[in-house]
Each structure stands twice: as C-alpha cells, then as structure tokens.
Amino acid sequence: AKEHGRGRFEVFVPSLGARNRRASQVEAALREAIERGEMSLEWQPQVEVRAWKVASAEALLRWNHPELGAVEPSEFIPVAERCGLIADIGNWAMARACTEAQAALPGLAISVNVSPVQLMQEGFVEHVQQALRQSGLPPSRLEIEITESVFMDDPSAALSHLHALKALGVRIALDDFGTGYSAFQYLRRFPFDTLKIDRAFVRELMTHHDARAIVRTIVQLATTLGMHTIAEGVEEPVQLEVLNHAGCQSIQGYLIARPMPLLRLLPFLEGWAGI
Ligand code: C2E
Ligand code: CA
Ligand code: CA
Ligand code: CA
C-alpha cells in the first residue's frame, strides 16, 4: 500500500506508469540478450496419433535474464515486435533451431514460430535460406508457424514471402487456428500445409459438448483443403480420444511432454514408447 496524502492508503495495482517502466526495462535488457547468450530454445514433441510416433518438435524461445529472471515469450515477443528487435531475435531462433535439429535430432521435423512482423521484414526469406544452408538442415524438415494476424496487415506481402518459402521446400503451418481472424478465402488463398487447432478448443472439449462438433468440422475442413491437422494444449487422455475420433492427425501438449531443452529431448526420444 502506498501513502496518499494524509492517512489515506490505496491498494497497489500496477499503474500505467509501472507497466511502462517494466516494458522499458524489458526492452533495454532485450537489446543485449542475444549477445550475452541469455536466449535458448526448448523443444516440445509432436506425436502422430495413428503411428504413435514422435515425428516432429516445436522450438520455443526461452529468455533467462540475470536480474529479471525467466521472462515469458508472451511478455517479451510483443515488446520485441514493437521496438524493432523481433527480426534479430527471430532470426537467432530460426538459425539455432535449424542447427540443433540438424546436429542432434536426425529424422525429426521441426516447427519454428515466426511473428507476422518478422515474416514481413525484407530479407526474411534470405535469412531462412541462410539458416538452412549453414546448418545443412533439409528444407523439407522445417515448418514455420504463423498466426492468423498475418491476414490483417498486408496479406499480399505476407503471401509473397510465404510462396518464396514454399519454393524453398519449407512447410507452413497456421498456428492458433480459430482464435483470431480467419476467413475461408484466406485458408484457400494461403499455402498452408498444416492447420494447428488452438488450445482453447482443446480445453473446451472437456466442458462444452458443441466443442466436439466444432473440432470435427475444423478437421474436415482442413482435410478437404489437403492440410495436416495438429491440436495443441492436449493435457487429458479424453481430449486425445476425442481428437483422434475426429480425425485429427497429430497432437502436442503436456499429456505427451512439456517443452524441454535439447539435452532432455534426446533421452525422451530414446525412451519414447508411449505414455
Ligand atoms: P504458441 O506458439 O501457441 O506455443 C504454445 C504455448 O503453449 C507454449 O508457451 C507452450 O509451452 C504452451 N503449451 C504447450 N503445451 C501445453 C499444454 O498442454 N497446456 C498448456 N497450458 N500450455 C501448453 P510458451 O513457450 O510460453 O510460448 C508462448 C508463445 O510465445 C507461443 O505460443 C508463441 O506465440 C510465442 N513464441 C514462443 N517462441 C517463439 C519464437 O521463437 N518466435 C516467435 N515469434 N514467437 C514465439
Ligand atoms: Ca506455435
Ligand atoms: Ca499455438
Ligand atoms: Ca496458442
């Protein structure tokens, strides 16, 4: 509580000022994070339900700052997008993911998140090409994940970068499907290989009966359009059961494993025999 005039106190809620201070703190620290080696990746396995096989893994950025501690991507990615650091951070993650995968994860496909802001940057496609060349990772083993907000700003610019990536042989996934702005025409116009059903739908499978019908419809739509389907945030066996029944091909979530550093993923893959 903070004193306010004579004997008056008010409960502390972070004011706009405090939130801005935190954001500028994060921004200042973020500018040095890569050089100081504070960034790393964790990997979360993705399982093909039919074959019950770990076929791929998603790379997720981690940032550990000596004073701020572990800052979550949901906090620092938006800051990076606003202050022009997303290209550096995103390119670092892309290069690192390709290198780790080629060096240590033979045969595994990988997914790397790409912010729409990063996707639109001039030179983005060249950076991906360079990451592939320097690591030696075959393009067919790389998938990028982008969210629906890519439709908002400048769909035609986004589309041209995505087509260039496709021409390299890289796969494209639409992340968080169903949470934002999706129109059927975009699903047809954009070259998506994979549709990733958002955790919100998966969560509702437990409580809302119509969520099952919605998921079934999403899977049918994706299948009709020739896309692979994966559901994220699968935590409960019953969710897996419903998703499998709906025809969803792959799953990812705490039911299988939490994201983990490369050094833990290796023994996980060796010991994979199911859950
Ligand atoms: P996302 O791409 O939707 O990633 C899934 C998030 O859900 C991850 O959070 C993951 O740890 C978490 N998750 C996975 N399985 C479960 C589950 O079963 N239950 C629950 N409750 N959560 C689960 P994380 O790692 O904190 O990442 C948050 C977001 O930050 C990501 O959402 C993505 O949008 C962004 N992000 C992460 N790494 C990168 C990156 O390298 N580049 C960009 N541009 N964005 C990234
Ligand atoms: Ca993702
Ligand atoms: Ca997602
Ligand atoms: Ca999500």
Short mmCIF file of C-alpha atoms and ligand atoms in Angstrom, two decimals:
data_model
loop_
_atom_site.label_atom_id
_atom_site.label_comp_id
_atom_site.label_asym_id
_atom_site.label_seq_id
_atom_site.Cartn_x
_atom_site.Cartn_y
_atom_site.Cartn_z
CA ALA A 1 0.00 0.00 0.00
CA LYS A 2 1.18 3.45 -0.82
CA GLU A 3 0.57 6.55 1.21
CA HIS A 4 -1.67 9.01 -0.49
CA GLY A 5 -1.86 12.34 1.25
CA ARG A 6 -2.78 12.29 4.94
CA GLY A 7 -3.50 8.83 6.31
CA ARG A 8 -5.10 7.63 3.11
CA PHE A 9 -3.87 4.40 1.59
CA GLU A 10 -4.70 2.63 -1.61
CA VAL A 11 -4.12 -0.93 -2.73
CA PHE A 12 -1.25 -1.29 -5.14
CA VAL A 13 -2.23 -2.16 -8.69
CA PRO A 14 0.47 -1.71 -11.32
CA SER A 15 -0.27 1.69 -12.79
CA LEU A 16 0.16 2.53 -16.44
CA GLY A 17 3.43 4.15 -15.37
CA ALA A 18 4.66 0.98 -13.68
CA ARG A 19 3.70 -1.14 -16.67
CA ASN A 20 5.56 1.22 -18.98
CA ARG A 21 8.60 1.10 -16.71
CA ARG A 22 8.56 -2.69 -16.82
CA ALA A 23 8.22 -2.60 -20.62
CA SER A 24 11.20 -0.27 -21.00
CA GLN A 25 13.20 -2.40 -18.56
CA VAL A 26 12.42 -5.47 -20.64
CA GLU A 27 13.21 -3.60 -23.84
CA ALA A 28 16.60 -2.39 -22.57
CA ALA A 29 17.54 -5.88 -21.36
CA LEU A 30 16.27 -7.46 -24.57
CA ARG A 31 18.68 -5.36 -26.65
CA GLU A 32 21.59 -7.24 -25.10
CA ALA A 33 20.01 -10.64 -24.58
CA ILE A 34 21.36 -12.37 -27.67
CA GLU A 35 24.93 -11.07 -27.37
CA ARG A 36 25.01 -12.09 -23.73
CA GLY A 37 23.84 -15.58 -24.57
CA GLU A 38 20.69 -15.30 -22.46
CA MET A 39 18.40 -16.84 -25.07
CA SER A 40 17.89 -20.55 -25.55
CA LEU A 41 15.37 -22.92 -27.04
CA GLU A 42 13.15 -25.58 -25.61
CA TRP A 43 11.54 -28.31 -27.68
CA GLN A 44 8.08 -29.78 -27.35
CA PRO A 45 7.43 -33.14 -29.04
CA GLN A 46 4.57 -33.54 -31.53
CA VAL A 47 3.05 -37.00 -31.84
CA GLU A 48 1.38 -38.61 -34.85
CA VAL A 49 -1.61 -40.29 -33.29
CA ARG A 50 -2.08 -43.23 -35.70
CA ALA A 51 1.55 -44.37 -35.71
CA TRP A 52 2.01 -43.14 -32.12
CA LYS A 53 5.34 -41.74 -33.10
CA VAL A 54 7.18 -38.50 -32.29
CA ALA A 55 7.56 -37.13 -35.81
CA SER A 56 8.38 -33.53 -35.02
CA ALA A 57 9.04 -30.95 -32.32
CA GLU A 58 8.24 -27.27 -31.86
CA ALA A 59 11.03 -24.88 -30.89
CA LEU A 60 10.03 -22.38 -28.18
CA LEU A 61 12.18 -19.42 -27.16
CA ARG A 62 13.37 -19.06 -23.59
CA TRP A 63 14.98 -15.98 -22.08
CA ASN A 64 16.74 -16.00 -18.75
CA HIS A 65 17.94 -12.60 -17.58
CA PRO A 66 20.27 -12.31 -14.55
CA GLU A 67 18.01 -9.77 -12.78
CA LEU A 68 14.60 -10.12 -14.39
CA GLY A 69 14.74 -13.91 -14.20
CA ALA A 70 12.88 -16.04 -16.73
CA VAL A 71 10.79 -13.72 -18.89
CA GLU A 72 7.99 -15.44 -20.80
CA PRO A 73 7.76 -15.17 -24.57
CA SER A 74 4.21 -13.87 -24.22
CA GLU A 75 5.77 -10.85 -22.50
CA PHE A 76 8.96 -10.24 -24.48
CA ILE A 77 7.83 -11.15 -28.03
CA PRO A 78 5.29 -8.26 -28.17
CA VAL A 79 7.97 -5.90 -26.80
CA ALA A 80 10.42 -7.14 -29.43
CA GLU A 81 7.81 -6.59 -32.14
CA ARG A 82 7.18 -3.03 -31.01
CA CYS A 83 10.80 -1.94 -30.65
CA GLY A 84 12.20 -3.48 -33.81
CA LEU A 85 14.11 -6.34 -32.18
CA ILE A 86 11.91 -9.15 -33.46
CA ALA A 87 13.97 -9.70 -36.60
CA ASP A 88 17.21 -10.23 -34.63
CA ILE A 89 15.55 -12.46 -32.06
CA GLY A 90 13.51 -14.38 -34.62
CA ASN A 91 16.49 -14.90 -36.90
CA TRP A 92 18.51 -16.14 -33.95
CA ALA A 93 15.78 -18.63 -33.01
CA MET A 94 15.49 -19.83 -36.61
CA ALA A 95 19.24 -20.37 -37.01
CA ARG A 96 19.57 -22.00 -33.62
CA ALA A 97 16.61 -24.34 -34.20
CA CYS A 98 17.98 -25.49 -37.57
CA THR A 99 21.44 -26.05 -36.09
CA GLU A 100 20.22 -28.03 -33.08
CA ALA A 101 17.89 -30.13 -35.24
CA GLN A 102 20.49 -30.98 -37.85
CA ALA A 103 23.17 -31.71 -35.27
CA ALA A 104 21.18 -33.73 -32.78
CA LEU A 105 17.69 -34.66 -33.99
CA PRO A 106 18.16 -36.87 -37.04
CA GLY A 107 14.94 -37.54 -38.92
CA LEU A 108 12.83 -35.24 -36.78
CA ALA A 109 10.89 -32.43 -38.44
CA ILE A 110 10.84 -29.10 -36.62
CA SER A 111 8.42 -26.20 -36.23
CA VAL A 112 9.65 -22.68 -35.64
CA ASN A 113 7.35 -19.81 -34.67
CA VAL A 114 7.57 -16.73 -36.86
CA SER A 115 5.95 -13.45 -35.85
CA PRO A 116 3.97 -11.75 -38.62
CA VAL A 117 6.17 -8.69 -38.08
CA GLN A 118 9.24 -10.84 -38.71
CA LEU A 119 7.68 -12.52 -41.73
CA MET A 120 7.08 -9.15 -43.40
CA GLN A 121 10.67 -7.93 -42.94
CA GLU A 122 12.70 -7.53 -46.05
CA GLY A 123 15.33 -10.25 -46.15
CA PHE A 124 13.31 -12.70 -44.07
CA VAL A 125 13.32 -15.40 -46.75
CA GLU A 126 17.07 -14.96 -47.26
CA HIS A 127 17.61 -15.42 -43.53
CA VAL A 128 15.70 -18.70 -43.58
CA GLN A 129 17.69 -19.81 -46.61
CA GLN A 130 20.92 -18.94 -44.80
CA ALA A 131 19.86 -20.81 -41.66
CA LEU A 132 19.14 -23.88 -43.79
CA ARG A 133 22.40 -23.63 -45.71
CA GLN A 134 24.60 -23.04 -42.66
CA SER A 135 23.01 -25.85 -40.66
CA GLY A 136 22.61 -28.29 -43.52
CA LEU A 137 19.01 -28.98 -42.47
CA PRO A 138 16.93 -30.16 -45.46
CA PRO A 139 14.15 -27.58 -46.08
CA SER A 140 11.51 -30.33 -46.00
CA ARG A 141 12.26 -30.82 -42.30
CA LEU A 142 11.41 -27.22 -41.45
CA GLU A 143 7.92 -25.89 -40.86
CA ILE A 144 7.20 -22.31 -39.84
CA GLU A 145 4.20 -21.48 -37.65
CA ILE A 146 2.40 -18.21 -38.21
CA THR A 147 -0.77 -16.90 -36.61
CA GLU A 148 -3.92 -15.58 -38.20
CA SER A 149 -2.87 -11.98 -37.59
CA VAL A 150 -0.81 -12.41 -40.75
CA PHE A 151 -4.07 -11.79 -42.66
CA MET A 152 -4.61 -8.42 -41.04
CA ASP A 153 -1.87 -6.04 -42.12
CA ASP A 154 -0.84 -6.74 -45.67
CA PRO A 155 -1.98 -10.14 -46.89
CA SER A 156 -0.40 -9.83 -50.30
CA ALA A 157 3.08 -9.01 -48.94
CA ALA A 158 2.79 -11.91 -46.50
CA LEU A 159 1.64 -14.16 -49.30
CA SER A 160 4.65 -13.42 -51.45
CA HIS A 161 7.07 -14.29 -48.63
CA LEU A 162 5.16 -17.47 -47.91
CA HIS A 163 5.28 -18.50 -51.56
CA ALA A 164 9.03 -17.89 -51.59
CA LEU A 165 9.39 -20.15 -48.54
CA LYS A 166 7.27 -22.81 -50.21
CA ALA A 167 9.55 -22.60 -53.24
CA LEU A 168 12.48 -23.43 -50.95
CA GLY A 169 10.60 -26.54 -49.81
CA VAL A 170 9.71 -25.21 -46.34
CA ARG A 171 6.31 -26.12 -44.89
CA ILE A 172 3.85 -23.58 -43.46
CA ALA A 173 1.51 -24.05 -40.52
CA LEU A 174 -1.35 -21.80 -39.45
CA ASP A 175 -0.94 -21.53 -35.66
CA ASP A 176 -3.68 -20.90 -33.05
CA PHE A 177 -6.42 -21.59 -35.59
CA GLY A 178 -9.82 -20.33 -34.52
CA THR A 179 -8.73 -17.58 -32.14
CA GLY A 180 -8.36 -14.69 -34.49
CA TYR A 181 -9.42 -13.54 -37.86
CA SER A 182 -9.83 -16.43 -40.22
CA ALA A 183 -11.86 -16.32 -43.37
CA PHE A 184 -12.35 -19.29 -45.62
CA GLN A 185 -10.94 -17.37 -48.56
CA TYR A 186 -7.61 -16.98 -46.71
CA LEU A 187 -7.46 -20.68 -45.95
CA ARG A 188 -7.72 -21.32 -49.66
CA ARG A 189 -5.50 -18.49 -50.85
CA PHE A 190 -2.61 -19.16 -48.46
CA PRO A 191 -0.28 -22.12 -48.98
CA PHE A 192 -0.75 -23.79 -45.58
CA ASP A 193 0.40 -27.37 -45.15
CA THR A 194 -0.76 -27.67 -41.56
CA LEU A 195 -3.61 -26.30 -39.51
CA LYS A 196 -2.97 -26.09 -35.80
CA ILE A 197 -6.12 -26.17 -33.67
CA ASP A 198 -5.81 -23.74 -30.79
CA ARG A 199 -5.65 -24.86 -27.19
CA ALA A 200 -8.89 -23.00 -26.44
CA PHE A 201 -10.89 -25.58 -28.45
CA VAL A 202 -8.98 -28.46 -26.92
CA ARG A 203 -9.68 -27.16 -23.43
CA GLU A 204 -13.41 -26.85 -24.18
CA LEU A 205 -13.58 -30.48 -25.28
CA MET A 206 -13.82 -31.28 -21.57
CA THR A 207 -16.73 -28.98 -20.80
CA HIS A 208 -18.63 -27.97 -23.92
CA HIS A 209 -20.35 -30.61 -25.93
CA ASP A 210 -20.53 -28.50 -29.08
CA ALA A 211 -16.74 -28.09 -28.97
CA ARG A 212 -16.53 -31.67 -30.26
CA ALA A 213 -18.67 -30.82 -33.26
CA ILE A 214 -16.59 -27.71 -33.92
CA VAL A 215 -13.32 -29.64 -33.80
CA ARG A 216 -14.73 -32.31 -36.09
CA THR A 217 -15.77 -29.60 -38.55
CA ILE A 218 -12.34 -27.93 -38.42
CA VAL A 219 -10.62 -31.25 -39.12
CA GLN A 220 -12.96 -31.99 -42.02
CA LEU A 221 -12.40 -28.55 -43.49
CA ALA A 222 -8.61 -28.87 -43.21
CA THR A 223 -8.67 -32.35 -44.69
CA THR A 224 -10.80 -31.18 -47.60
CA LEU A 225 -8.22 -28.47 -48.26
CA GLY A 226 -5.41 -31.04 -48.12
CA MET A 227 -3.94 -29.87 -44.83
CA HIS A 228 -2.44 -31.83 -41.96
CA THR A 229 -4.12 -31.19 -38.60
CA ILE A 230 -2.50 -30.91 -35.20
CA ALA A 231 -4.07 -29.97 -31.87
CA GLU A 232 -2.10 -28.08 -29.23
CA GLY A 233 -2.51 -27.99 -25.49
CA VAL A 234 -3.62 -31.61 -25.12
CA GLU A 235 -3.45 -32.35 -21.41
CA GLU A 236 -6.01 -35.12 -20.80
CA PRO A 237 -6.36 -38.62 -22.27
CA VAL A 238 -10.03 -37.92 -23.03
CA GLN A 239 -9.02 -34.96 -25.22
CA LEU A 240 -6.70 -37.24 -27.18
CA GLU A 241 -9.51 -39.73 -27.59
CA VAL A 242 -11.96 -37.14 -28.92
CA LEU A 243 -9.36 -35.60 -31.23
CA ASN A 244 -8.37 -38.98 -32.62
CA HIS A 245 -12.02 -39.81 -33.17
CA ALA A 246 -12.46 -36.51 -35.01
CA GLY A 247 -9.63 -37.50 -37.36
CA CYS A 248 -7.03 -35.06 -36.02
CA GLN A 249 -3.66 -36.46 -37.09
CA SER A 250 -1.18 -35.10 -34.56
CA ILE A 251 -1.19 -33.80 -31.01
CA GLN A 252 1.06 -31.75 -28.80
CA GLY A 253 0.72 -30.90 -25.13
CA TYR A 254 1.56 -31.69 -21.54
CA LEU A 255 -0.06 -35.11 -21.93
CA ILE A 256 2.95 -36.05 -24.08
CA ALA A 257 5.57 -33.73 -22.60
CA ARG A 258 6.29 -30.18 -21.58
CA PRO A 259 8.79 -28.20 -23.63
CA MET A 260 12.34 -29.22 -22.68
CA PRO A 261 15.93 -28.35 -23.56
CA LEU A 262 17.63 -30.35 -26.29
CA LEU A 263 19.65 -32.32 -23.74
CA ARG A 264 16.46 -33.65 -22.20
CA LEU A 265 14.68 -34.20 -25.51
CA LEU A 266 17.31 -36.72 -26.62
CA PRO A 267 16.71 -39.23 -23.79
CA PHE A 268 12.98 -38.56 -24.12
CA LEU A 269 13.06 -39.63 -27.77
CA GLU A 270 15.18 -42.68 -26.96
CA GLY A 271 12.76 -43.80 -24.30
CA TRP A 272 9.61 -42.98 -26.26
CA ALA A 273 7.26 -45.90 -26.08
CA GLY A 274 4.08 -44.05 -25.34
CA ILE A 275 2.61 -42.52 -22.22
P1 C2E B 1 2.38 -20.96 -29.19
O1 C2E B 1 3.17 -20.95 -30.45
O2 C2E B 1 0.90 -21.15 -29.30
O3 C2E B 1 3.05 -22.06 -28.27
C1 C2E B 1 2.35 -22.90 -27.39
C2 C2E B 1 2.48 -22.44 -25.95
O4 C2E B 1 1.69 -23.28 -25.13
C3 C2E B 1 3.89 -22.53 -25.40
O5 C2E B 1 4.05 -21.49 -24.43
C4 C2E B 1 3.89 -23.90 -24.71
O6 C2E B 1 4.85 -24.02 -23.68
C5 C2E B 1 2.49 -23.92 -24.15
N1 C2E B 1 1.95 -25.29 -24.03
C6 C2E B 1 2.29 -26.39 -24.71
N2 C2E B 1 1.55 -27.46 -24.35
C7 C2E B 1 0.69 -27.01 -23.39
C8 C2E B 1 -0.36 -27.65 -22.61
O7 C2E B 1 -0.65 -28.84 -22.72
N3 C2E B 1 -1.03 -26.84 -21.73
C9 C2E B 1 -0.73 -25.52 -21.58
N4 C2E B 1 -1.43 -24.83 -20.68
N5 C2E B 1 0.24 -24.89 -22.30
C10 C2E B 1 0.94 -25.63 -23.19
P2 C2E B 1 5.34 -20.56 -24.43
O8 C2E B 1 6.56 -21.38 -24.66
O9 C2E B 1 5.27 -19.72 -23.19
O10 C2E B 1 5.14 -19.64 -25.69
C11 C2E B 1 4.10 -18.71 -25.77
C12 C2E B 1 4.00 -18.07 -27.11
O11 C2E B 1 5.17 -17.29 -27.41
C13 C2E B 1 3.93 -19.10 -28.26
O12 C2E B 1 2.61 -19.58 -28.38
C14 C2E B 1 4.38 -18.23 -29.42
O13 C2E B 1 3.31 -17.46 -29.90
C15 C2E B 1 5.40 -17.32 -28.78
N6 C2E B 1 6.76 -17.82 -29.09
C16 C2E B 1 7.50 -18.77 -28.47
N7 C2E B 1 8.70 -18.94 -29.07
C17 C2E B 1 8.71 -18.10 -30.15
C18 C2E B 1 9.65 -17.79 -31.19
O14 C2E B 1 10.75 -18.39 -31.31
N8 C2E B 1 9.29 -16.83 -32.09
C19 C2E B 1 8.10 -16.19 -32.02
N9 C2E B 1 7.81 -15.26 -32.95
N10 C2E B 1 7.18 -16.45 -31.08
C20 C2E B 1 7.47 -17.39 -30.15
CA CA B 2 3.36 -22.23 -32.18
CA CA B 3 -0.15 -22.26 -30.93
CA CA B 4 -1.97 -20.86 -28.63
#
